[in-house]
XYZ file of C-alpha atoms in Angstrom:
586
model
C -8.896 18.446 8.566
C -11.608 17.832 5.842
C -14.938 16.070 6.193
C -16.622 16.958 2.961
C -15.581 17.820 -1.251
C -19.033 18.571 -2.770
C -17.940 19.003 -6.413
C -20.315 20.407 -9.796
C -19.341 19.797 -13.228
C -16.047 18.593 -12.372
C -14.626 16.486 -14.617
C -16.791 13.128 -14.409
C -18.606 14.031 -11.236
C -21.703 16.232 -12.060
C -23.549 17.156 -8.254
C -21.158 14.457 -5.700
C -20.225 14.593 -2.479
C -17.553 12.992 -0.931
C -18.044 11.520 2.821
C -14.353 11.629 4.893
C -12.512 11.132 7.729
C -11.307 13.760 9.091
C -7.757 12.229 9.823
C -5.045 9.543 9.316
C -4.981 7.241 6.203
C -8.111 6.998 3.890
C -7.259 5.234 0.693
C -9.081 5.185 -2.385
C -9.387 2.525 -4.072
C -11.344 1.182 -7.334
C -10.549 0.386 -11.119
C -9.659 2.150 -12.994
C -11.500 5.359 -14.480
C -13.563 5.068 -11.069
C -12.967 8.787 -9.383
C -9.949 8.254 -7.519
C -7.066 10.633 -8.856
C -10.660 12.325 -10.159
C -11.107 13.267 -5.888
C -7.431 14.164 -5.146
C -6.629 16.282 -8.603
C -10.120 18.349 -7.851
C -8.346 19.355 -4.064
C -5.125 19.821 -5.522
C -7.197 22.038 -8.330
C -9.064 23.502 -5.335
C -5.565 24.382 -3.044
C -3.652 25.712 -6.311
C -7.041 28.255 -6.715
C -6.899 28.728 -3.104
C -3.293 30.006 -3.252
C -3.592 31.464 -5.991
C -6.392 33.815 -4.770
C -4.577 34.987 -1.031
C -1.420 35.078 -3.391
C -2.803 38.122 -5.688
C -5.857 39.408 -3.283
C -5.209 38.990 0.301
C -6.814 36.521 2.574
C -10.120 38.509 2.609
C -10.536 37.362 -1.021
C -11.859 34.025 0.510
C -13.497 35.277 3.673
C -17.236 36.544 3.872
C -18.419 40.128 2.106
C -15.891 40.073 -0.335
C -17.059 41.574 -3.611
C -14.402 41.885 -6.612
C -14.820 39.942 -9.623
C -12.956 36.397 -10.017
C -9.543 37.122 -10.982
C -8.220 35.734 -14.355
C -5.489 32.338 -14.627
C -4.733 31.830 -18.671
C -3.452 28.021 -19.653
C -0.234 28.542 -19.097
C -0.616 29.447 -15.449
C -2.661 26.331 -14.296
C -0.602 23.846 -13.122
C -1.867 21.293 -10.743
C -2.849 19.078 -12.666
C -1.717 18.436 -16.395
C -4.167 18.445 -18.512
C -5.112 19.132 -22.254
C -7.249 21.678 -22.358
C -9.431 24.515 -19.456
C -11.990 23.276 -20.532
C -11.018 19.449 -19.576
C -12.504 20.566 -16.200
C -15.717 20.443 -16.896
C -18.172 17.268 -17.106
C -19.009 16.387 -20.582
C -16.918 19.645 -21.372
C -19.343 21.581 -21.253
C -18.325 24.913 -19.837
C -21.625 26.651 -19.546
C -24.709 25.501 -17.875
C -28.626 26.909 -18.698
C -29.139 28.829 -14.883
C -25.053 28.686 -13.474
C -24.536 32.171 -11.986
C -22.582 35.040 -13.528
C -20.780 31.071 -15.759
C -19.356 30.118 -12.842
C -20.230 26.655 -13.138
C -17.726 24.373 -11.830
C -17.376 24.742 -8.023
C -14.410 22.657 -5.845
C -15.933 22.840 -1.925
C -14.501 21.678 1.022
C -15.890 21.925 4.501
C -13.933 20.810 7.704
C -13.995 22.099 11.949
C -11.873 24.693 13.211
C -10.647 23.623 16.780
C -12.811 24.954 17.924
C -15.166 22.015 16.860
C -16.962 25.099 14.588
C -18.002 24.324 10.917
C -15.929 26.515 8.017
C -16.207 26.044 4.128
C -14.873 27.427 1.029
C -16.229 27.227 -2.304
C -13.691 28.079 -5.012
C -16.517 28.808 -8.240
C -14.549 28.469 -11.730
C -15.655 30.245 -14.799
C -13.867 29.779 -18.686
C -13.981 32.935 -20.701
C -11.632 32.915 -23.791
C -9.296 30.857 -22.815
C -9.036 32.169 -19.232
C -9.670 30.505 -16.426
C -11.684 32.864 -13.252
C -11.796 31.850 -10.338
C -13.019 33.574 -6.968
C -14.468 32.378 -3.862
C -17.809 31.292 -4.687
C -19.396 29.949 -0.968
C -17.425 30.834 1.975
C -18.061 31.496 5.693
C -14.739 32.798 6.736
C -13.353 34.813 8.478
C -10.523 36.812 9.661
C -8.293 34.800 11.661
C -9.876 31.506 10.552
C -6.615 28.935 9.472
C -7.510 26.500 6.231
C -6.224 23.888 6.041
C -2.249 23.063 3.155
C -3.217 20.152 1.180
C -0.489 18.318 -0.378
C -0.386 17.241 -4.030
C 2.057 13.591 -5.293
C 0.576 12.708 -8.414
C 2.461 9.658 -9.979
C 5.946 9.433 -10.683
C 6.341 12.759 -9.260
C 9.799 13.003 -10.445
C 12.821 14.807 -8.121
C 14.637 17.127 -9.638
C 18.429 17.384 -10.918
C 18.488 20.980 -10.374
C 16.724 22.918 -7.477
C 17.517 27.003 -6.215
C 16.305 28.001 -2.946
C 12.850 28.713 -2.432
C 11.437 31.283 -0.274
C 8.066 30.028 2.040
C 5.727 31.648 -0.449
C 7.237 30.101 -3.625
C 7.123 26.769 -1.678
C 3.590 26.983 -0.927
C 3.433 28.064 -4.544
C 4.407 25.039 -6.155
C 3.033 23.175 -3.852
C 0.071 24.472 -5.308
C 0.866 23.795 -8.397
C 0.971 20.549 -7.745
C 5.059 20.434 -7.493
C 5.323 19.030 -4.677
C 8.338 16.835 -6.050
C 10.571 19.935 -6.985
C 10.763 20.952 -3.416
C 11.987 18.245 -1.563
C 15.767 19.117 -1.582
C 13.813 22.451 0.228
C 12.181 19.964 2.844
C 15.351 18.805 3.271
C 17.349 21.397 3.664
C 14.497 22.864 5.380
C 14.550 19.493 8.236
C 18.225 19.726 8.419
C 18.693 23.115 9.485
C 16.192 22.848 12.170
C 17.617 19.975 13.928
C 21.480 22.193 13.671
C 19.098 24.687 15.910
C 17.709 21.646 17.972
C 20.841 20.144 18.657
C 22.709 23.153 19.261
C 20.229 24.636 21.930
C 20.045 21.163 23.850
C 23.656 21.864 23.620
C 24.252 24.757 25.269
C 26.535 24.864 28.603
C 27.229 21.202 28.270
C 29.963 19.155 26.494
C 27.255 16.801 24.614
C 23.269 16.840 24.169
C 22.013 15.247 27.859
C 20.563 11.292 26.988
C 16.674 11.864 27.379
C 16.963 15.502 25.672
C 18.236 13.489 22.508
C 16.181 10.437 22.865
C 13.885 13.361 22.742
C 14.793 14.371 19.844
C 14.825 11.532 17.774
C 11.481 10.323 18.899
C 9.950 14.420 17.346
C 12.297 15.385 15.281
C 11.967 14.890 11.484
C 15.037 14.935 10.443
C 16.048 12.430 12.817
C 12.599 9.664 11.516
C 13.942 10.459 8.688
C 17.550 9.400 8.610
C 16.760 6.820 11.043
C 14.575 5.217 8.456
C 16.090 5.709 5.783
C 18.569 3.898 7.692
C 16.909 1.277 8.446
C 15.190 0.517 5.331
C 17.581 1.325 2.743
C 20.872 1.295 4.517
C 21.093 5.345 3.306
C 21.386 8.561 5.895
C 20.952 12.136 3.508
C 23.520 14.420 3.552
C 22.557 18.423 3.483
C 25.736 20.286 2.433
C 25.388 24.341 3.790
C 24.034 26.199 1.463
C 25.816 30.136 0.700
C 23.353 31.796 -1.941
C 26.726 34.144 -2.796
C 28.386 31.069 -4.202
C 25.775 28.426 -4.246
C 22.876 27.569 -7.035
C 21.395 24.440 -5.810
C 20.141 23.181 -3.085
C 23.234 20.141 -2.371
C 21.959 16.851 -1.272
C 23.395 13.003 -0.633
C 23.185 9.720 -0.486
C 25.859 7.525 1.361
C 25.263 3.773 1.973
C 26.247 2.181 5.267
C 24.915 0.154 8.260
C 22.527 1.054 10.056
C 22.525 -0.552 14.149
C 21.005 1.205 17.072
C 21.106 4.408 15.974
C 24.499 4.062 15.155
C 25.263 4.925 11.486
C 28.306 3.365 9.815
C 29.447 4.241 6.634
C 30.302 1.216 4.463
C 34.474 2.209 3.807
C 35.718 3.468 0.966
C 32.607 5.225 -0.357
C 31.559 7.787 -1.983
C 28.875 10.439 -1.833
C 26.865 10.025 -4.565
C 24.292 12.682 -5.515
C 20.075 12.213 -4.882
C 19.458 11.935 -8.677
C 21.426 8.773 -8.550
C 19.728 6.390 -6.512
C 16.319 4.514 -7.870
C 13.017 5.496 -9.061
C 11.368 3.138 -5.561
C 13.817 4.967 -3.258
C 13.119 8.626 -4.478
C 9.022 8.151 -4.886
C 9.912 6.770 -1.317
C 11.792 9.961 0.082
C 9.476 12.419 -1.882
C 5.838 10.767 -0.153
C 7.957 10.298 3.028
C 9.078 14.248 3.575
C 6.135 15.329 2.342
C 4.013 13.709 4.917
C 6.871 14.931 7.728
C 6.670 18.523 6.353
C 5.382 21.173 9.087
C 3.398 23.580 6.812
C 1.647 20.939 5.232
C -1.811 19.520 7.098
C -3.864 17.805 4.160
C -1.370 15.304 1.971
C -2.905 12.828 -1.595
C -0.872 10.853 -2.269
C -2.162 9.322 -6.176
C -0.593 5.451 -6.520
C 3.036 5.975 -4.124
C 4.066 2.322 -4.367
C 3.862 2.677 -8.161
C 7.472 1.876 -8.034
C 7.895 0.262 -4.572
C 8.128 -3.407 -3.783
C 5.517 -4.921 -1.721
C 7.123 -4.919 1.434
C 8.298 -1.300 0.576
C 4.682 -0.239 0.227
C 3.920 -2.578 3.420
C 6.785 -0.045 4.567
C 5.989 2.949 3.689
C 2.198 2.333 5.270
C 3.220 1.970 8.475
C 5.329 4.951 8.394
C 3.018 7.084 7.114
C 0.188 5.856 9.478
C 2.896 6.774 12.821
C 3.111 10.443 11.059
C -0.616 10.918 10.302
C -1.349 9.499 14.756
C 1.641 11.441 16.056
C 1.381 14.577 13.982
C -2.587 15.240 12.776
C -2.312 14.572 10.271
C -5.161 13.839 6.715
C -3.835 11.378 4.032
C -6.139 10.595 1.146
C -4.034 7.297 -1.059
C -5.126 6.318 -4.302
C -3.832 3.135 -4.955
C -4.648 -0.831 -7.136
C -2.321 -2.251 -4.657
C -4.276 -5.069 -3.789
C -0.716 -6.116 -0.408
C -2.194 -2.913 0.972
C -5.308 -2.701 0.149
C -6.469 -6.769 1.774
C -4.031 -5.450 5.079
C -5.412 -1.913 6.188
C -9.202 -1.784 8.077
C -11.575 -2.003 5.836
C -13.483 1.422 7.297
C -10.753 3.216 6.353
C -11.262 2.174 1.968
C -13.382 4.899 0.411
C -14.312 2.333 -2.287
C -15.626 4.353 -5.523
C -17.901 2.612 -7.921
C -20.479 4.450 -9.785
C -20.973 8.035 -9.739
C -20.324 7.625 -5.341
C -17.379 6.187 -3.340
C -18.294 4.952 -0.165
C -15.954 3.453 3.001
C -16.619 0.042 3.143
C -19.158 -1.299 5.977
C -17.715 -5.172 6.234
C -13.814 -6.429 6.007
C -15.656 -9.300 3.626
C -16.741 -6.105 1.027
C -12.754 -5.719 0.119
C -12.864 -9.100 -2.069
C -15.866 -7.059 -4.465
C -13.481 -4.222 -4.187
C -10.461 -6.697 -5.752
C -12.236 -7.847 -8.384
C -12.884 -4.913 -9.624
C -9.708 -3.779 -9.360
C -9.327 -6.759 -12.645
C -5.257 -5.679 -12.652
C -4.631 -9.025 -10.433
C -7.751 -10.650 -11.150
C -8.965 -10.073 -14.239
C -6.649 -13.019 -16.403
C -8.204 -15.303 -14.388
C -11.542 -14.780 -14.359
C -12.094 -15.306 -18.305
C -10.979 -19.214 -18.319
C -13.005 -20.088 -14.940
C -16.283 -18.159 -16.571
C -15.504 -20.895 -19.554
C -13.598 -24.411 -17.134
C -15.957 -23.504 -13.770
C -13.607 -25.286 -11.645
C -11.206 -22.829 -9.398
C -8.733 -24.088 -6.918
C -7.691 -22.046 -4.057
C -4.222 -22.344 -2.775
C -2.119 -20.323 -0.362
C 0.655 -19.477 -3.022
C 2.110 -20.622 -6.544
C 4.170 -23.251 -5.324
C 1.357 -24.929 -3.369
C -0.349 -25.747 -6.841
C 3.386 -26.879 -8.330
C 3.881 -29.033 -5.047
C 0.227 -30.663 -6.193
C 0.783 -31.331 -9.446
C 4.017 -32.837 -8.977
C 2.595 -35.596 -6.166
C -0.646 -35.749 -8.781
C 2.214 -36.943 -11.751
C 3.854 -39.267 -9.549
C -0.214 -40.784 -8.479
C -0.135 -40.887 -12.649
C -3.309 -39.131 -12.245
C -4.142 -36.566 -15.188
C -3.994 -32.989 -13.030
C -7.772 -31.554 -14.444
C -7.333 -29.318 -17.358
C -10.328 -26.732 -16.943
C -9.229 -26.196 -13.480
C -8.015 -22.008 -12.793
C -5.825 -21.747 -9.591
C -6.202 -18.687 -7.709
C -3.819 -18.317 -5.201
C -6.174 -16.721 -1.547
C -3.686 -15.939 1.167
C -6.593 -15.526 3.050
C -8.246 -17.048 5.677
C -11.566 -19.567 5.047
C -14.347 -17.178 5.729
C -12.139 -14.761 3.144
C -12.463 -17.850 1.029
C -16.152 -17.723 1.034
C -16.580 -14.233 0.367
C -14.177 -14.645 -2.047
C -16.597 -17.705 -3.711
C -19.586 -16.162 -3.140
C -18.615 -12.831 -4.991
C -16.602 -14.888 -8.070
C -20.955 -17.312 -8.155
C -22.470 -14.252 -8.199
C -20.902 -13.453 -11.391
C -20.386 -17.469 -12.914
C -23.830 -19.397 -11.758
C -22.327 -22.539 -11.972
C -19.233 -22.980 -10.929
C -17.659 -24.932 -8.043
C -14.275 -24.412 -5.923
C -12.395 -26.206 -2.986
C -10.086 -25.053 -1.005
C -6.564 -25.359 0.376
C -4.969 -23.944 3.335
C -2.167 -24.820 6.150
C -3.713 -25.322 9.200
C -0.722 -23.526 10.859
C -1.783 -22.949 14.754
C -4.933 -23.910 14.031
C -6.793 -26.477 16.626
C -5.750 -30.117 15.152
C -8.846 -31.016 15.888
C -11.264 -28.624 14.000
C -9.961 -30.594 10.522
C -12.143 -33.690 9.639
C -9.447 -36.219 9.746
C -11.125 -38.322 6.579
C -12.173 -35.138 4.280
C -9.505 -32.223 5.357
C -13.313 -30.850 5.514
C -12.565 -27.360 7.495
C -14.745 -27.764 10.629
C -14.200 -24.510 12.196
C -16.643 -22.371 9.476
C -20.083 -23.032 9.420
C -22.967 -22.356 6.753
C -20.710 -23.755 3.535
C -22.064 -23.919 0.560
C -22.628 -27.110 -1.819
C -20.504 -25.650 -4.425
C -18.090 -24.785 -1.839
C -15.199 -27.057 -0.507
C -13.352 -25.913 2.617
C -10.156 -28.338 3.289
C -6.957 -27.972 5.289
C -4.045 -29.450 5.798
C -3.923 -31.474 8.411
C -0.167 -31.237 9.028
C 0.253 -27.890 10.179
C 1.579 -26.878 6.560
C 2.278 -28.304 3.189
C 5.670 -28.555 3.203
C 5.052 -31.458 6.087
C 4.122 -33.500 3.613
C 8.111 -33.257 2.021
C 9.682 -34.330 4.337
C 9.957 -38.186 3.725
C 14.083 -38.295 3.825
C 14.418 -41.514 0.709
C 12.315 -38.772 -1.314
C 14.762 -36.147 -0.159
C 18.246 -38.095 -0.954
C 17.028 -38.937 -4.277
C 15.903 -35.546 -4.459
C 19.351 -33.978 -3.306
C 21.729 -36.969 -4.516
C 23.460 -36.939 -0.616
C 23.029 -40.160 1.563
C 19.983 -40.584 3.548
C 21.502 -40.138 7.006
C 22.897 -37.463 5.663
C 19.526 -36.697 5.579
C 18.588 -37.897 9.600
C 21.363 -36.088 10.321
C 19.937 -33.007 9.740
C 16.510 -33.890 10.800
C 17.720 -34.525 13.878
C 19.326 -30.144 14.270
C 15.217 -29.750 14.107
C 14.804 -32.042 17.021
C 12.667 -34.066 14.355
C 12.847 -38.532 13.717
C 10.260 -39.647 10.235
C 8.885 -41.863 11.132
C 8.260 -45.131 9.223
C 3.827 -44.755 8.817
C 5.000 -41.475 7.359
C 2.438 -41.642 5.264
C -0.611 -42.621 7.240
C -3.027 -40.592 8.356
C -1.927 -42.570 12.048
C 1.327 -40.649 11.776
C 2.973 -39.257 15.676
C 1.499 -36.011 16.374
C 5.213 -34.279 16.405
C 4.999 -34.950 12.384
C 1.701 -33.259 11.842
C 2.875 -30.231 14.411
C 6.622 -29.945 12.503
C 7.400 -26.920 11.462
C 7.578 -27.702 7.894
C 8.435 -24.381 6.184
C 11.032 -23.693 8.193
C 12.314 -27.170 8.244
C 11.765 -27.653 4.467
C 12.883 -23.844 3.146
C 13.262 -20.596 5.943
C 15.742 -21.579 8.368
C 19.849 -20.862 8.259
C 19.826 -25.098 8.364
C 16.930 -25.922 5.489
C 16.499 -28.440 3.493
C 17.050 -26.533 0.546
C 19.653 -24.567 2.191
C 21.979 -26.880 2.981
C 21.126 -30.006 0.735
C 19.882 -27.631 -2.272
C 16.726 -28.773 -3.124
C 12.921 -27.312 -2.556
C 9.408 -29.110 -1.386
C 8.818 -29.165 -5.574
C 11.995 -31.227 -5.966
C 11.232 -33.496 -3.449
C 7.380 -33.951 -4.237
C 8.957 -35.063 -8.323
C 10.900 -37.630 -6.531
C 8.231 -39.227 -4.355
C 7.500 -42.432 -4.755
C 3.641 -43.340 -5.244
C 3.745 -44.914 -1.381
C 5.534 -42.450 -0.350
C 2.965 -39.702 -0.763
C 0.849 -39.102 1.942
C -2.964 -39.825 2.535
C -3.940 -36.800 3.128
C -2.842 -36.281 -0.420
C -4.032 -38.544 -2.031
C -7.368 -37.300 -0.276
C -7.426 -34.076 -1.253
C -5.896 -34.813 -5.273
C -9.249 -37.184 -5.471
C -11.145 -34.320 -4.588
C -10.159 -31.943 -7.324
C -10.193 -34.257 -10.061
C -14.185 -35.360 -8.505
C -15.197 -31.542 -8.490
C -13.739 -31.246 -12.143
C -15.952 -34.247 -13.870
């Protein structure tokens, strides 16, 4: 796999080296125009040039000792990336530089190791003359028989075509080399399905059915089986590939059917008519194009430019999990450019290639993610301007927590500070401290209060009087790290009388529902000395997540309850925190 990419005069990179992890997924992250897509495009151009040279001049054109002149390509033949003019491939549009050899002033070099660990490299050199792009192997140590990485590029919003004819292997490689991977998805599905048929026929020879052990192995290793089980699990969908006969058919037909997928068995919905692949939504098609390309055995380096663009956060997470599995089991290298903080926050920091200025480096520490997220801007920029003005910040786990706090403040007749900026952040206290330090670098007078659920943290790690998180040392004077003493913020709305007022149901009905959760609310509910059973109750489940939760049975949310709580029903912990918030903003 590719270990190093060296760019000379390619777009924004005049003379830059990128060191890459040779296997698994690298997540390319950075702000807009930081160079993420440029690196992917450079590799796509390298692959296009390699394929063109190999197809037109033979493999020897990439090897040591080849001396013929470069091969010319017109602008309408150049297709790996979309550009207005070929000159836009060059840094500052300068296609010629003093001292460049034979005018070949643009270079893309890839370095890798062969199976024996020997270093290999191939540099593609380019020149522009009379609107034709000339390309050749500028530097290479390749010999006959050396294996070259095969690269496939899937640009943003790469569509799946509504019509796709059956292509030869050479045609597909040419399509991939031209950056048109989305246009061969039906071919990939056709090949996977055909290979699966061959495997099933082989395993069934001399038997009435396939042995259970062989079937289990097939389902775990075969690309078509993996694809179908994944689509069944996530989308409740299966694919049907129609037989292709070149005498009768012009295009490959792939339909989708819907149904239930349980225990490796798909049961089609009664009366459901199969629909063409293109009838599915953009999220499904994006997911399918990425996944089918990742499973393609002919490709070992995959370039994905914002594949999460059409996907819900839960689908983003599932896609990444499945791509990790494919890379691990099939020794793939995958470069994935993304702006998604939901993806980046959960992956190992050592797999994040952060772009800044004219360089890119993998993160050394987890807390460097925070600085990276601020640089991404898309999620956090709207908060930075008011924060620079107000200089006061409340970090909560989600927006609903802040709405509950504001409702309690209203019931206590306390004015909520107008200059306070609310920042949802699900990370723990240590991560929040790093967020504070990064923001403090930009806003000198910043003061912050952070509140989060205790969850499974030991109760004695939270100060009983102030709610201070005692598990974090070296706390900054302008940062107040606080933790609810009760397990969840929702524990503080489990007040029967308030729930009765919010729902219109008798208190007896509310208490009966609490009994289903083995919970009895004591008379000293607001006290810091309330029973441990109340402190450790599963507030989220009882209030809204369980099938027999307050929200699902009585139809009221934690915010609804908070808005109906009397001042003397609001717990002391809540009053303490709201007082600290007000004091912070004075």
